[in-house]
JSON list of C-alpha atoms in Angstrom, two decimals:
[
{"chain": "A", "resi": 22, "resn": "MET", "atom": "CA", "xyz": [88.50, 96.46, 151.62]},
{"chain": "A", "resi": 23, "resn": "ILE", "atom": "CA", "xyz": [88.12, 92.68, 151.36]},
{"chain": "A", "resi": 24, "resn": "PRO", "atom": "CA", "xyz": [89.96, 91.32, 148.32]},
{"chain": "A", "resi": 25, "resn": "ASP", "atom": "CA", "xyz": [88.09, 89.44, 145.62]},
{"chain": "A", "resi": 26, "resn": "TYR", "atom": "CA", "xyz": [89.35, 85.93, 144.95]},
{"chain": "A", "resi": 27, "resn": "ILE", "atom": "CA", "xyz": [88.50, 83.53, 142.15]},
{"chain": "A", "resi": 28, "resn": "PHE", "atom": "CA", "xyz": [88.94, 79.76, 142.07]},
{"chain": "A", "resi": 29, "resn": "VAL", "atom": "CA", "xyz": [89.65, 78.46, 138.58]},
{"chain": "A", "resi": 30, "resn": "TYR", "atom": "CA", "xyz": [89.82, 74.95, 137.18]},
{"chain": "A", "resi": 31, "resn": "GLY", "atom": "CA", "xyz": [90.11, 73.43, 133.72]},
{"chain": "A", "resi": 32, "resn": "THR", "atom": "CA", "xyz": [90.84, 75.81, 130.85]},
{"chain": "A", "resi": 33, "resn": "LEU", "atom": "CA", "xyz": [91.56, 78.80, 133.13]},
{"chain": "A", "resi": 34, "resn": "ARG", "atom": "CA", "xyz": [94.49, 77.20, 134.99]},
{"chain": "A", "resi": 35, "resn": "ARG", "atom": "CA", "xyz": [98.11, 78.22, 134.38]},
{"chain": "A", "resi": 36, "resn": "ASP", "atom": "CA", "xyz": [99.08, 74.96, 132.66]},
{"chain": "A", "resi": 37, "resn": "ALA", "atom": "CA", "xyz": [96.24, 75.37, 130.13]},
{"chain": "A", "resi": 38, "resn": "ASN", "atom": "CA", "xyz": [97.97, 78.54, 128.88]},
{"chain": "A", "resi": 39, "resn": "SER", "atom": "CA", "xyz": [94.70, 79.70, 127.31]},
{"chain": "A", "resi": 40, "resn": "GLU", "atom": "CA", "xyz": [93.92, 83.22, 126.15]},
{"chain": "A", "resi": 41, "resn": "MET", "atom": "CA", "xyz": [91.62, 83.65, 129.14]},
{"chain": "A", "resi": 42, "resn": "HIS", "atom": "CA", "xyz": [94.34, 82.54, 131.54]},
{"chain": "A", "resi": 43, "resn": "GLN", "atom": "CA", "xyz": [96.57, 85.24, 130.04]},
{"chain": "A", "resi": 44, "resn": "LEU", "atom": "CA", "xyz": [93.85, 87.76, 130.93]},
{"chain": "A", "resi": 45, "resn": "LEU", "atom": "CA", "xyz": [93.74, 86.38, 134.46]},
{"chain": "A", "resi": 46, "resn": "ALA", "atom": "CA", "xyz": [97.52, 86.63, 134.74]},
{"chain": "A", "resi": 47, "resn": "LYS", "atom": "CA", "xyz": [97.32, 90.29, 133.66]},
{"chain": "A", "resi": 48, "resn": "TYR", "atom": "CA", "xyz": [94.61, 91.35, 136.12]},
{"chain": "A", "resi": 49, "resn": "ALA", "atom": "CA", "xyz": [95.15, 88.96, 139.02]},
{"chain": "A", "resi": 50, "resn": "GLU", "atom": "CA", "xyz": [97.81, 87.51, 141.28]},
{"chain": "A", "resi": 51, "resn": "PHE", "atom": "CA", "xyz": [98.26, 83.77, 141.80]},
{"chain": "A", "resi": 52, "resn": "VAL", "atom": "CA", "xyz": [97.68, 82.92, 145.47]},
{"chain": "A", "resi": 53, "resn": "ASP", "atom": "CA", "xyz": [97.95, 79.12, 145.77]},
{"chain": "A", "resi": 54, "resn": "ASP", "atom": "CA", "xyz": [96.82, 75.80, 144.42]},
{"chain": "A", "resi": 55, "resn": "ALA", "atom": "CA", "xyz": [93.45, 74.97, 145.93]},
{"chain": "A", "resi": 56, "resn": "SER", "atom": "CA", "xyz": [90.50, 72.60, 146.04]},
{"chain": "A", "resi": 57, "resn": "TYR", "atom": "CA", "xyz": [86.75, 73.10, 146.01]},
{"chain": "A", "resi": 58, "resn": "ARG", "atom": "CA", "xyz": [84.35, 70.61, 147.58]},
{"chain": "A", "resi": 59, "resn": "GLY", "atom": "CA", "xyz": [82.66, 69.33, 144.49]},
{"chain": "A", "resi": 60, "resn": "LYS", "atom": "CA", "xyz": [82.58, 66.89, 141.63]},
{"chain": "A", "resi": 61, "resn": "LEU", "atom": "CA", "xyz": [84.08, 67.55, 138.22]},
{"chain": "A", "resi": 62, "resn": "TYR", "atom": "CA", "xyz": [82.44, 66.42, 134.99]},
{"chain": "A", "resi": 63, "resn": "LYS", "atom": "CA", "xyz": [83.68, 66.43, 131.43]},
{"chain": "A", "resi": 64, "resn": "ILE", "atom": "CA", "xyz": [81.16, 68.58, 129.55]},
{"chain": "A", "resi": 65, "resn": "ASP", "atom": "CA", "xyz": [82.91, 68.67, 126.16]},
{"chain": "A", "resi": 66, "resn": "TYR", "atom": "CA", "xyz": [86.51, 69.74, 125.68]},
{"chain": "A", "resi": 67, "resn": "TYR", "atom": "CA", "xyz": [86.10, 71.54, 129.03]},
{"chain": "A", "resi": 68, "resn": "PRO", "atom": "CA", "xyz": [85.00, 70.53, 132.54]},
{"chain": "A", "resi": 69, "resn": "GLY", "atom": "CA", "xyz": [82.22, 71.68, 134.84]},
{"chain": "A", "resi": 70, "resn": "ALA", "atom": "CA", "xyz": [82.26, 71.58, 138.64]},
{"chain": "A", "resi": 71, "resn": "VAL", "atom": "CA", "xyz": [79.21, 71.03, 140.82]},
{"chain": "A", "resi": 72, "resn": "SER", "atom": "CA", "xyz": [79.17, 71.40, 144.59]},
{"chain": "A", "resi": 73, "resn": "SER", "atom": "CA", "xyz": [79.06, 68.35, 146.84]},
{"chain": "A", "resi": 74, "resn": "ASP", "atom": "CA", "xyz": [78.34, 67.69, 150.50]},
{"chain": "A", "resi": 75, "resn": "ASP", "atom": "CA", "xyz": [80.83, 64.79, 150.55]},
{"chain": "A", "resi": 76, "resn": "PRO", "atom": "CA", "xyz": [84.14, 65.91, 152.13]},
{"chain": "A", "resi": 77, "resn": "ASN", "atom": "CA", "xyz": [85.95, 63.34, 149.94]},
{"chain": "A", "resi": 78, "resn": "ASP", "atom": "CA", "xyz": [84.90, 65.13, 146.73]},
{"chain": "A", "resi": 79, "resn": "ALA", "atom": "CA", "xyz": [87.41, 67.72, 145.56]},
{"chain": "A", "resi": 80, "resn": "VAL", "atom": "CA", "xyz": [87.90, 69.72, 142.39]},
{"chain": "A", "resi": 81, "resn": "GLN", "atom": "CA", "xyz": [91.54, 70.73, 141.93]},
{"chain": "A", "resi": 82, "resn": "GLY", "atom": "CA", "xyz": [92.34, 74.25, 140.81]},
{"chain": "A", "resi": 83, "resn": "GLU", "atom": "CA", "xyz": [94.01, 77.55, 141.61]},
{"chain": "A", "resi": 84, "resn": "VAL", "atom": "CA", "xyz": [93.06, 80.69, 143.50]},
{"chain": "A", "resi": 85, "resn": "TYR", "atom": "CA", "xyz": [93.84, 84.21, 142.28]},
{"chain": "A", "resi": 86, "resn": "ARG", "atom": "CA", "xyz": [93.43, 87.59, 143.97]},
{"chain": "A", "resi": 87, "resn": "LEU", "atom": "CA", "xyz": [91.68, 89.90, 141.51]},
{"chain": "A", "resi": 88, "resn": "HIS", "atom": "CA", "xyz": [93.17, 93.39, 141.14]},
{"chain": "A", "resi": 89, "resn": "GLN", "atom": "CA", "xyz": [90.41, 94.75, 138.90]},
{"chain": "A", "resi": 90, "resn": "ALA", "atom": "CA", "xyz": [87.54, 92.43, 139.78]},
{"chain": "A", "resi": 91, "resn": "ASP", "atom": "CA", "xyz": [84.90, 94.30, 137.78]},
{"chain": "A", "resi": 92, "resn": "VAL", "atom": "CA", "xyz": [86.96, 94.11, 134.58]},
{"chain": "A", "resi": 93, "resn": "VAL", "atom": "CA", "xyz": [88.07, 90.49, 134.98]},
{"chain": "A", "resi": 94, "resn": "LEU", "atom": "CA", "xyz": [84.71, 89.13, 136.10]},
{"chain": "A", "resi": 95, "resn": "ALA", "atom": "CA", "xyz": [82.88, 90.83, 133.21]},
{"chain": "A", "resi": 96, "resn": "LEU", "atom": "CA", "xyz": [85.27, 89.22, 130.71]},
{"chain": "A", "resi": 97, "resn": "LEU", "atom": "CA", "xyz": [85.17, 85.83, 132.40]},
{"chain": "A", "resi": 98, "resn": "ASP", "atom": "CA", "xyz": [81.35, 85.99, 132.54]},
{"chain": "A", "resi": 99, "resn": "GLN", "atom": "CA", "xyz": [81.39, 86.38, 128.74]},
{"chain": "A", "resi": 100, "resn": "TYR", "atom": "CA", "xyz": [83.80, 83.44, 128.39]},
{"chain": "A", "resi": 101, "resn": "GLU", "atom": "CA", "xyz": [81.66, 81.25, 130.66]},
{"chain": "A", "resi": 102, "resn": "GLU", "atom": "CA", "xyz": [78.45, 82.52, 128.99]},
{"chain": "A", "resi": 103, "resn": "PHE", "atom": "CA", "xyz": [77.05, 83.64, 132.31]},
{"chain": "A", "resi": 104, "resn": "GLY", "atom": "CA", "xyz": [74.55, 86.45, 132.67]},
{"chain": "A", "resi": 105, "resn": "PRO", "atom": "CA", "xyz": [72.02, 88.32, 130.55]},
{"chain": "A", "resi": 106, "resn": "GLY", "atom": "CA", "xyz": [72.24, 87.70, 126.84]},
{"chain": "A", "resi": 107, "resn": "PHE", "atom": "CA", "xyz": [72.99, 83.99, 127.16]},
{"chain": "A", "resi": 108, "resn": "PRO", "atom": "CA", "xyz": [70.56, 81.07, 126.96]},
{"chain": "A", "resi": 109, "resn": "VAL", "atom": "CA", "xyz": [68.58, 80.47, 130.13]},
{"chain": "A", "resi": 110, "resn": "PRO", "atom": "CA", "xyz": [69.42, 78.63, 132.23]},
{"chain": "A", "resi": 111, "resn": "ASN", "atom": "CA", "xyz": [73.07, 79.66, 131.85]},
{"chain": "A", "resi": 112, "resn": "GLU", "atom": "CA", "xyz": [75.46, 76.73, 131.52]},
{"chain": "A", "resi": 113, "resn": "PHE", "atom": "CA", "xyz": [77.56, 78.13, 134.38]},
{"chain": "A", "resi": 114, "resn": "ILE", "atom": "CA", "xyz": [76.70, 80.39, 137.27]},
{"chain": "A", "resi": 115, "resn": "ARG", "atom": "CA", "xyz": [79.24, 82.39, 139.26]},
{"chain": "A", "resi": 116, "resn": "LYS", "atom": "CA", "xyz": [78.90, 81.89, 143.02]},
{"chain": "A", "resi": 117, "resn": "LYS", "atom": "CA", "xyz": [80.91, 82.77, 146.10]},
{"chain": "A", "resi": 118, "resn": "GLN", "atom": "CA", "xyz": [82.12, 79.50, 147.64]},
{"chain": "A", "resi": 119, "resn": "THR", "atom": "CA", "xyz": [84.59, 78.38, 150.29]},
{"chain": "A", "resi": 120, "resn": "VAL", "atom": "CA", "xyz": [87.77, 76.90, 148.86]},
{"chain": "A", "resi": 121, "resn": "LEU", "atom": "CA", "xyz": [90.73, 75.29, 150.60]},
{"chain": "A", "resi": 122, "resn": "LEU", "atom": "CA", "xyz": [94.18, 76.59, 149.75]},
{"chain": "A", "resi": 123, "resn": "LYS", "atom": "CA", "xyz": [97.07, 74.12, 149.58]},
{"chain": "A", "resi": 124, "resn": "CYS", "atom": "CA", "xyz": [98.63, 75.94, 152.58]},
{"chain": "A", "resi": 125, "resn": "GLY", "atom": "CA", "xyz": [95.59, 74.88, 154.67]},
{"chain": "A", "resi": 126, "resn": "ARG", "atom": "CA", "xyz": [93.81, 78.26, 154.84]},
{"chain": "A", "resi": 127, "resn": "THR", "atom": "CA", "xyz": [90.29, 78.73, 153.48]},
{"chain": "A", "resi": 128, "resn": "VAL", "atom": "CA", "xyz": [89.08, 81.71, 151.45]},
{"chain": "A", "resi": 129, "resn": "THR", "atom": "CA", "xyz": [85.78, 82.73, 149.94]},
{"chain": "A", "resi": 130, "resn": "ALA", "atom": "CA", "xyz": [86.20, 82.89, 146.19]},
{"chain": "A", "resi": 131, "resn": "TRP", "atom": "CA", "xyz": [84.12, 83.18, 143.05]},
{"chain": "A", "resi": 132, "resn": "VAL", "atom": "CA", "xyz": [83.61, 79.79, 141.39]},
{"chain": "A", "resi": 133, "resn": "TYR", "atom": "CA", "xyz": [81.95, 79.07, 138.06]},
{"chain": "A", "resi": 134, "resn": "VAL", "atom": "CA", "xyz": [79.62, 76.17, 138.88]},
{"chain": "A", "resi": 135, "resn": "TYR", "atom": "CA", "xyz": [78.04, 74.00, 136.19]},
{"chain": "A", "resi": 136, "resn": "ASN", "atom": "CA", "xyz": [74.30, 74.70, 136.09]},
{"chain": "A", "resi": 137, "resn": "HIS", "atom": "CA", "xyz": [72.85, 71.83, 134.05]},
{"chain": "A", "resi": 138, "resn": "PRO", "atom": "CA", "xyz": [72.02, 68.19, 134.88]},
{"chain": "A", "resi": 139, "resn": "THR", "atom": "CA", "xyz": [75.05, 65.91, 135.09]},
{"chain": "A", "resi": 140, "resn": "GLU", "atom": "CA", "xyz": [73.28, 62.66, 134.17]},
{"chain": "A", "resi": 141, "resn": "GLY", "atom": "CA", "xyz": [75.13, 61.01, 131.31]},
{"chain": "A", "resi": 142, "resn": "LEU", "atom": "CA", "xyz": [78.27, 63.12, 131.75]},
{"chain": "A", "resi": 143, "resn": "GLU", "atom": "CA", "xyz": [81.64, 61.53, 132.45]},
{"chain": "A", "resi": 144, "resn": "LEU", "atom": "CA", "xyz": [82.80, 62.05, 136.05]},
{"chain": "A", "resi": 145, "resn": "VAL", "atom": "CA", "xyz": [86.45, 63.15, 136.28]},
{"chain": "A", "resi": 146, "resn": "GLU", "atom": "CA", "xyz": [87.36, 60.91, 139.24]},
{"chain": "A", "resi": 147, "resn": "SER", "atom": "CA", "xyz": [90.62, 62.73, 140.02]},
{"chain": "A", "resi": 148, "resn": "GLY", "atom": "CA", "xyz": [88.88, 66.11, 140.18]},
{"chain": "A", "resi": 149, "resn": "ASN", "atom": "CA", "xyz": [91.77, 67.38, 138.08]},
{"chain": "A", "resi": 150, "resn": "PHE", "atom": "CA", "xyz": [91.30, 68.48, 134.45]}
]
């Protein structure tokens, strides 16, 4: 069986020490620091990543191997307000994307991608939030 991975950035990272990160720590195993080819915007007190074709664009984050993917993803979908029951279009969508681990290996991981226009939002130049 192919393991499920998730790439997290912003409020879900270890150093954020959020309630949702605690959930991730309970149901997932840290794999490595990683980057996702995209741009990062400050939405409010939290960031949103959008994909990019520019190889110089990178969102910094972490990859986890999910042990109970169905449980974790359902809870994270609620946190990210993704799926039925939330305003359409959802602010974030969960997509399988290629991410680059710090060790140099790539994996396919779930990524919550910002799903609204970015005009007028502050670009986080470092890609690190």
